XYZ file of C-alpha atoms in Angstrom:
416
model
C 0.000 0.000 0.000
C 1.370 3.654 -0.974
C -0.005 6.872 0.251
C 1.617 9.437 -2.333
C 1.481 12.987 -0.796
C -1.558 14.587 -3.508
C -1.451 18.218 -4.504
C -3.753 20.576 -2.852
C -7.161 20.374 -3.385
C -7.608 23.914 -4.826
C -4.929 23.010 -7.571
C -6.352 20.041 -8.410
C -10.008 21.644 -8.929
C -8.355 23.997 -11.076
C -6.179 21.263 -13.394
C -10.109 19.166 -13.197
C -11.564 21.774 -15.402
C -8.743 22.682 -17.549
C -8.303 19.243 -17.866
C -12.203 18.526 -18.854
C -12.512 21.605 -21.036
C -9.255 20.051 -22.843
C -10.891 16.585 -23.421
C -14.020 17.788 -24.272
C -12.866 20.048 -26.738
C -10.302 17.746 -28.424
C -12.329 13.960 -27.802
C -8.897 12.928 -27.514
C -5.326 12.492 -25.715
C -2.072 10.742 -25.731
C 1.147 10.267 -26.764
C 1.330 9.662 -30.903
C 5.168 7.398 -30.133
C 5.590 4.832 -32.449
C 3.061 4.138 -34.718
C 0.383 6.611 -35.622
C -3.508 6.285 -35.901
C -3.657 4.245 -38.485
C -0.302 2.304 -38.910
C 1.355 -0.679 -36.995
C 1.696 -0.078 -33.281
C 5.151 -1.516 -32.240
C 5.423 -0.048 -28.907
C 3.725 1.659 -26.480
C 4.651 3.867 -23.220
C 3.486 3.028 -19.563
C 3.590 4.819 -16.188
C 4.068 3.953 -12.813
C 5.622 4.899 -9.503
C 8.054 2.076 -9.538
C 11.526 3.687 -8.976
C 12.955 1.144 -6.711
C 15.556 -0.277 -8.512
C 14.658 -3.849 -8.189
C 10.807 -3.377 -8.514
C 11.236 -1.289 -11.262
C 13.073 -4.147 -12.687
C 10.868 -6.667 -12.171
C 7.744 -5.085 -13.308
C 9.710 -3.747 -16.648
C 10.195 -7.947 -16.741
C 6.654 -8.457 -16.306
C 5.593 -5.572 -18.846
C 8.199 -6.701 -21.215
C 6.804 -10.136 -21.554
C 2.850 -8.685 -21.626
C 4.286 -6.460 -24.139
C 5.414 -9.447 -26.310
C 2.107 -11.614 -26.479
C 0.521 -8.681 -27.727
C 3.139 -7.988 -30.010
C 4.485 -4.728 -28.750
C 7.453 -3.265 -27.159
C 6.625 -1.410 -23.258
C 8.640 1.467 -22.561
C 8.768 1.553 -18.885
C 8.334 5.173 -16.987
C 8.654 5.618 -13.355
C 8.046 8.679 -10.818
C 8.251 9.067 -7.643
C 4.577 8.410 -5.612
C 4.482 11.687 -4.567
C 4.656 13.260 -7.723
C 2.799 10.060 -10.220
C -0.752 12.407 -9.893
C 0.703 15.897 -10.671
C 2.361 14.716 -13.553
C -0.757 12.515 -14.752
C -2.951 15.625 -14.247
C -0.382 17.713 -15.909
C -0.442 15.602 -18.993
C -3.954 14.801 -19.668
C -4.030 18.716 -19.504
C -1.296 18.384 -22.540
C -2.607 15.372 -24.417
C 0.325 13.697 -23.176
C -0.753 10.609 -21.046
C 1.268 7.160 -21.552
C -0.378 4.152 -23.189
C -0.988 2.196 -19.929
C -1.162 4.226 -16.688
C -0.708 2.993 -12.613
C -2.935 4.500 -10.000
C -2.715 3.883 -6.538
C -6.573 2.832 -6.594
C -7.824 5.557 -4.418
C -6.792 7.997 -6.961
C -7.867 6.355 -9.886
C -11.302 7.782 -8.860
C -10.284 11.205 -9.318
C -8.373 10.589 -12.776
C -11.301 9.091 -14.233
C -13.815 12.091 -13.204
C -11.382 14.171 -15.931
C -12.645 12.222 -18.704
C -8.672 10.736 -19.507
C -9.337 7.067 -18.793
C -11.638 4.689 -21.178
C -13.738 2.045 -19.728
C -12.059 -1.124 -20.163
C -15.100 -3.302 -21.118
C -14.986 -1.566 -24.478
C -12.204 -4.017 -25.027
C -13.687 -6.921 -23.801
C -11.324 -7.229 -20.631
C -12.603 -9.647 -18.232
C -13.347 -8.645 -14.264
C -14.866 -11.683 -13.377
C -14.069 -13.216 -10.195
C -12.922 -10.360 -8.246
C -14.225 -9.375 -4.601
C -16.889 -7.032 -4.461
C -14.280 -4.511 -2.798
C -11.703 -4.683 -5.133
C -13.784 -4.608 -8.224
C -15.289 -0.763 -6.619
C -11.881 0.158 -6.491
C -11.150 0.780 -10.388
C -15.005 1.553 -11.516
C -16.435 4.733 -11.236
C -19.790 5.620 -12.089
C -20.635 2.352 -12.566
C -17.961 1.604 -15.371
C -14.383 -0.378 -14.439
C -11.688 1.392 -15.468
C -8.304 0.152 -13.860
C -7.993 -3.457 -12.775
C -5.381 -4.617 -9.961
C -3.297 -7.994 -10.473
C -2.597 -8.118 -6.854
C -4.020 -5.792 -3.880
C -2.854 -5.691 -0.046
C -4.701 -4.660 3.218
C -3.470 -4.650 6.907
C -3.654 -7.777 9.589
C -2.395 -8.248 13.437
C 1.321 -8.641 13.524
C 2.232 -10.811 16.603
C 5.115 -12.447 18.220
C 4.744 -15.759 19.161
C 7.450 -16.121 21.619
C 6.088 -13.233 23.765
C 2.525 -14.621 23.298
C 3.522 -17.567 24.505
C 5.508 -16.658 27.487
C 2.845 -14.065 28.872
C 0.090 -16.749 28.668
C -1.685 -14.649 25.877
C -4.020 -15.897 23.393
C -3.980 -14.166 20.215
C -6.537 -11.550 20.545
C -10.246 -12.043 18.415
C -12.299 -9.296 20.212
C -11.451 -5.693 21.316
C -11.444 -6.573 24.672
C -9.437 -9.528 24.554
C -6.777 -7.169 22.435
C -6.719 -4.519 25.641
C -6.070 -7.338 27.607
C -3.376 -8.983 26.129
C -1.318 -5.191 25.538
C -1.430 -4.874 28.823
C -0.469 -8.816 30.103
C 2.314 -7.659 27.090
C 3.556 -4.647 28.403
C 6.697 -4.530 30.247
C 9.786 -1.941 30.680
C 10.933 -1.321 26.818
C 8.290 -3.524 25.144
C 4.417 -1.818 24.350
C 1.989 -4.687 23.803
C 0.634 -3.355 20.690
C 2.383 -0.594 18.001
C -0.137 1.083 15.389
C 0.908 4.020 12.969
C -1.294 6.854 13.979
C 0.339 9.904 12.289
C -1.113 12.817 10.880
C -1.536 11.392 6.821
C -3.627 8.991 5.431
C -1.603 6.291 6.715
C -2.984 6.622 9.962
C -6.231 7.099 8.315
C -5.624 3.722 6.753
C -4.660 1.783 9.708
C -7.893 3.427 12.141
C -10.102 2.430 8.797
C -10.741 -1.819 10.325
C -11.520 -0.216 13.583
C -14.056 2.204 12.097
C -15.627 0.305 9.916
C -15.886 -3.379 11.600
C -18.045 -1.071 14.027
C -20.212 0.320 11.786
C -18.640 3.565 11.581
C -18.990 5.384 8.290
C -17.179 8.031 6.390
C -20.209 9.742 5.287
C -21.086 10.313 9.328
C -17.947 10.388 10.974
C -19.344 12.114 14.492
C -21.367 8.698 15.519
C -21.488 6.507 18.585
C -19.833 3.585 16.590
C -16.884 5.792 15.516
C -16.255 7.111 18.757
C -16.280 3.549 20.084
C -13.123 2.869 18.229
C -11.359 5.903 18.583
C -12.131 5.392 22.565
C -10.144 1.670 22.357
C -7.159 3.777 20.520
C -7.670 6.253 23.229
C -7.458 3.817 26.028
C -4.391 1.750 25.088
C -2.327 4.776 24.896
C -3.868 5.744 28.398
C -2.952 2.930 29.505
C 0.394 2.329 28.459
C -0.301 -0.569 26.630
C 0.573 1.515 23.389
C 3.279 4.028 22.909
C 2.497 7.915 22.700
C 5.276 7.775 20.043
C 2.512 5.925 17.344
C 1.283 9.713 17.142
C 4.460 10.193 14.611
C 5.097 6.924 13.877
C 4.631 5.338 9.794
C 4.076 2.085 8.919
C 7.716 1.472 9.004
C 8.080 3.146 12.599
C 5.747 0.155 13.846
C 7.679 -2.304 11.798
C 11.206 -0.981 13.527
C 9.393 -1.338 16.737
C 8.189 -4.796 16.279
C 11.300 -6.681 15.194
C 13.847 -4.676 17.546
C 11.281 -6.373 20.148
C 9.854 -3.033 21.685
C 6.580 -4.153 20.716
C 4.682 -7.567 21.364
C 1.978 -6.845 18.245
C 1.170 -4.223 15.180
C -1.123 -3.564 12.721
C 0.949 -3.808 9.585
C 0.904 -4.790 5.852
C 2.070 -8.066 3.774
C 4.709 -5.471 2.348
C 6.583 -6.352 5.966
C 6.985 -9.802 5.070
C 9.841 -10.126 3.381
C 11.739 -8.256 6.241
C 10.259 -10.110 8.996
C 11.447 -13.540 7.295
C 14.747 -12.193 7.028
C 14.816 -11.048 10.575
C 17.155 -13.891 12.876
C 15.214 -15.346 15.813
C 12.017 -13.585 15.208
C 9.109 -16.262 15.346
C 6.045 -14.186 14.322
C 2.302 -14.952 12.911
C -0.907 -13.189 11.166
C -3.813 -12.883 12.465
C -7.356 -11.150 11.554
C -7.800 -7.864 13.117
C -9.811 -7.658 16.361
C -13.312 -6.509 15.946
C -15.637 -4.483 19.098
C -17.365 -8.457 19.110
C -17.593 -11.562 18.295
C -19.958 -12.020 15.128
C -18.840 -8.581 14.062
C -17.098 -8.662 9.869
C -14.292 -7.400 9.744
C -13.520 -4.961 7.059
C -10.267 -3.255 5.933
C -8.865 -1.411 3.276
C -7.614 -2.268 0.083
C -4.608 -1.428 -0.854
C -2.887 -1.984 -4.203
C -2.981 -0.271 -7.883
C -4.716 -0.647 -10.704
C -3.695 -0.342 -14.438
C -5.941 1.839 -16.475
C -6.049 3.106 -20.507
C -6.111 6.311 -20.729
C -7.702 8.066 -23.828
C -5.889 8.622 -26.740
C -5.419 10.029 -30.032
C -4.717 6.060 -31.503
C -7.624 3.641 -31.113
C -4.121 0.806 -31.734
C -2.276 1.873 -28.853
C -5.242 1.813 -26.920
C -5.912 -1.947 -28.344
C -2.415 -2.693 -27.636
C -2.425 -1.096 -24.367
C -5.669 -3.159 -22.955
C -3.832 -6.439 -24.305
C -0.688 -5.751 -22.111
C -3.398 -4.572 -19.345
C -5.070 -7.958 -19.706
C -2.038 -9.844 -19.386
C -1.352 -8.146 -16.288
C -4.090 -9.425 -14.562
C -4.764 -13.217 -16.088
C -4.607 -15.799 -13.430
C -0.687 -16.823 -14.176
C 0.557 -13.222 -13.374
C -1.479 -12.645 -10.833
C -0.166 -15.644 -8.951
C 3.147 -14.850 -9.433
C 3.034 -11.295 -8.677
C 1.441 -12.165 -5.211
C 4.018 -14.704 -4.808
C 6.941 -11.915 -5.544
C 5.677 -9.239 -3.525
C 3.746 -10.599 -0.658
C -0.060 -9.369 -2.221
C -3.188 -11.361 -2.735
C -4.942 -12.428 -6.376
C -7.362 -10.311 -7.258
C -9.458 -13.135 -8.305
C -11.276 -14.894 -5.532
C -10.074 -18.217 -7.162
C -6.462 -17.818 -7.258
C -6.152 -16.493 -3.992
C -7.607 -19.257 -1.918
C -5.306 -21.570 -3.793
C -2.554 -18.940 -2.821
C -3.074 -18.670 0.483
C -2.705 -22.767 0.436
C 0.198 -22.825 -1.060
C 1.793 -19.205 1.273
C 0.551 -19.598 4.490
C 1.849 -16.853 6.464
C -0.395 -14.729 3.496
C -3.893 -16.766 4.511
C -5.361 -13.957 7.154
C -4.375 -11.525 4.395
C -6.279 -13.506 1.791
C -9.555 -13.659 4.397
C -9.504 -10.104 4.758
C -9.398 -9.211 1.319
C -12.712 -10.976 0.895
C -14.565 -8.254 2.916
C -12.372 -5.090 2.611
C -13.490 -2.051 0.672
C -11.426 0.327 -1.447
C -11.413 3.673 0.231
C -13.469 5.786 -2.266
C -16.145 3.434 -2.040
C -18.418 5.651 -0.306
C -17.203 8.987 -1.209
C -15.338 8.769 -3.806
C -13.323 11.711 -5.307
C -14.504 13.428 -1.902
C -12.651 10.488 -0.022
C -9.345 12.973 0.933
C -11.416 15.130 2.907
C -12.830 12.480 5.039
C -9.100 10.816 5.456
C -8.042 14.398 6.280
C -10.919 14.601 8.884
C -10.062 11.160 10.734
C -5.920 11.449 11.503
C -7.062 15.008 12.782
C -9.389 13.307 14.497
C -7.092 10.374 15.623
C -4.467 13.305 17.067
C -6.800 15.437 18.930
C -8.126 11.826 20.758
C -4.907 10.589 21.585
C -3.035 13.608 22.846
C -6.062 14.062 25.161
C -6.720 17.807 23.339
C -10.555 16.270 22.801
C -12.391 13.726 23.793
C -13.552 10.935 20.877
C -16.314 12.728 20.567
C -15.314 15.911 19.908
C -12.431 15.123 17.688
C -14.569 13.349 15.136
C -17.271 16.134 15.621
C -15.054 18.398 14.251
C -13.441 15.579 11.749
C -17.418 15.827 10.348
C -16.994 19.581 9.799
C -13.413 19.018 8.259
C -14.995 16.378 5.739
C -17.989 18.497 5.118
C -15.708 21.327 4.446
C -17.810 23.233 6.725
């Protein structure tokens, strides 16, 4: 999961109609590279926010060989997260876009309402067999527009060792999860580490705890939200949970967890490769706890989505959707999930994935009920996010209570 930093909201309501009256005015957009409207397309341009070396690498592998069963050469573009949607904005603006775009799937949403992406059923893309969750993620009004190979969301983190010792059953129930932090706790060691900084990624891990209660991002100022902003609350109050999570990221918690300052975290599948390589660290997965038993719990999707943006070439597009198609057929997705640590999209392929990786399985459960973040919302989803980590560090430094905090995270998300 990524949480690029987005441009203000002001600029991007200003690039939204520029952008529109662009698109509108021309029908079209896109690169003309090699080969034009009507000639033989023999490559095509895609952009994502892979600069990592090695990931970079591997998906210019994985595009490279897409690129070759549908005949095409992929020239691979990467920038930085933080700066993928200004230059995406900037270009549809220019009639610029690549071939075959990555979005972070909340922010596909937002790209779409500009008129620069084309549906992909129009190519006869299949989207069968995806969760219900992960399917809302790249459709907007009703129309898909970006499909994800693999996705992520966020589980418990726990060590067994210290489980074990301290008598401590791993926790199912809200209540069972305050009790074992504090059977946990000790001098130097938290029982439980979250990432509850001021950005969506503390927005992102609160989002289980919201909505398994029946909290909603339309209402944020309700009984059910302040419920799990009050179990936040009270492990910090506690001492069960560091102060520190106020500034901590999702890497913070992870630094806490393996040095063995922390007994349990809410963390992502993106962890796992470091937690495997880290000596004498005996560690499982678990569901997150909901308020109780019977309760489903849901959590967000993570992951991106490739998309087609408009252009000026019907046969890039064409080529474009094959590469896109390839992306997401049942081999790739299987061994993308396999490289990186994410579930399948496709309900099939990750059951038999989480047989075959079991330290993925409670990942692979969760997936089944978790809901992309602009489900409800949609392109208004960033003032909402905004709304709950202000709301998250007004509760926890004891400035407000729960329910003031998310009162005022309502009027933030209004934009009252």
């Amino acid at each position: 999961m990524t949480s690029p930093v987005r441009p203000s909201a002001r600029r991007i309501t200003a690039l939204f109609a520029t952008i529109a009256l662009v698109l509108t005015a021309t029908g079209c957009s896109g690169e003309t590279g090699s080969g034009s409207a009507t000639g033989a397309v023999t490559s095509i341009t895609a952009l994502d926010y892979y600069t990592d070396a090695s990931e970079h690498a591997q998906w210019g592998e994985r595009l490279t060989a897409c690129g070759k069963t549908a005949g095409v050469t992929v020239e691979q573009r990467s920038v930085p997260g933080a700066s993928l949607i200004p230059k995406v904005l900037q270009q549809a603006s220019s009639r610029t876009l690549p071939d075959l775009l990555m979005l972070d799937n909340p922010d596909l949403e937002q790209i779409a309402q500009t008129g620069a992406l084309t549906p992909l059923d129009q190519y006869g893309i299949d989207s069968s067999g995806l969760a219900k969750g992960i399917l809302s993620a790249g459709t907007y009004q009703g129309k898909v527009y970006g499909l994800a190979p693999t996705v992520s969301t966020i589980a418990l983190v726990y060590n067994k060792d210290m489980l074990a010792e301290a008598g401590v059953a791993v926790p199912r129930t809200w209540d069972e999860l305050e009790t074992a932090a504090a059977k946990l706790t000790r001098p130097g060691r938290y029982g439980m580490a979250v990432d509850a900084n001021a950005t969506f990624e503390g927005t992102w891990q609160f989002l289980p705890f919201l909505w398994s209660n029946g909290g909603d991002e339309k209402q944020l100022d309700t009984p059910q939200a302040a419920q799990a902003l009050q179990l936040w609350v009270d492990l910090v109050k506690r001492g069960s949970m560091s102060k520190s999570v106020l500034n901590w990221t999702q890497a913070d918690v992870h630094d806490q967890f393996v040095a063995g300052k922390a007994a349990m975290m809410i963390n992502g599948p993106w962890r796992i490769n470091a937690l495997n390589e880290t000596k004498n660290l005996h560690w499982g997965v678990a569901p997150i706890p909901v308020r109780q038993m019977g309760q489903t719990l849901v959590t967000p999707l993570g992951g991106e989505t490739w998309t087609v943006p408009r252009g000026a070439s019907k046969a890039r597009q064409e080529k474009a959707a094959q590469v896109l198609a390839c992306l997401n057929d049942s081999t790739n997705m299987l061994a993308l999930a396999k490289q990186y640590f994410t579930v399948p999209s496709r309900t099939a392929v990750a059951s038999r994935y989480a047989e075959q990786v079991p330290s993925m399985a409670a990942f692979v459960k969760s997936v089944e009920s978790s809901r992309a973040r602009t489900g409800e919302l949609g392109v208004k989803w960033p003032k909402a996010a905004t709304g709950i980590y202000t709301a998250i560090q007004a509760a926890l430094t004891g400035g407000q209570t729960p329910e003031e905090a998310l009162k005022h995270a309502q009027q933030i998300a209004s934009g009252s």
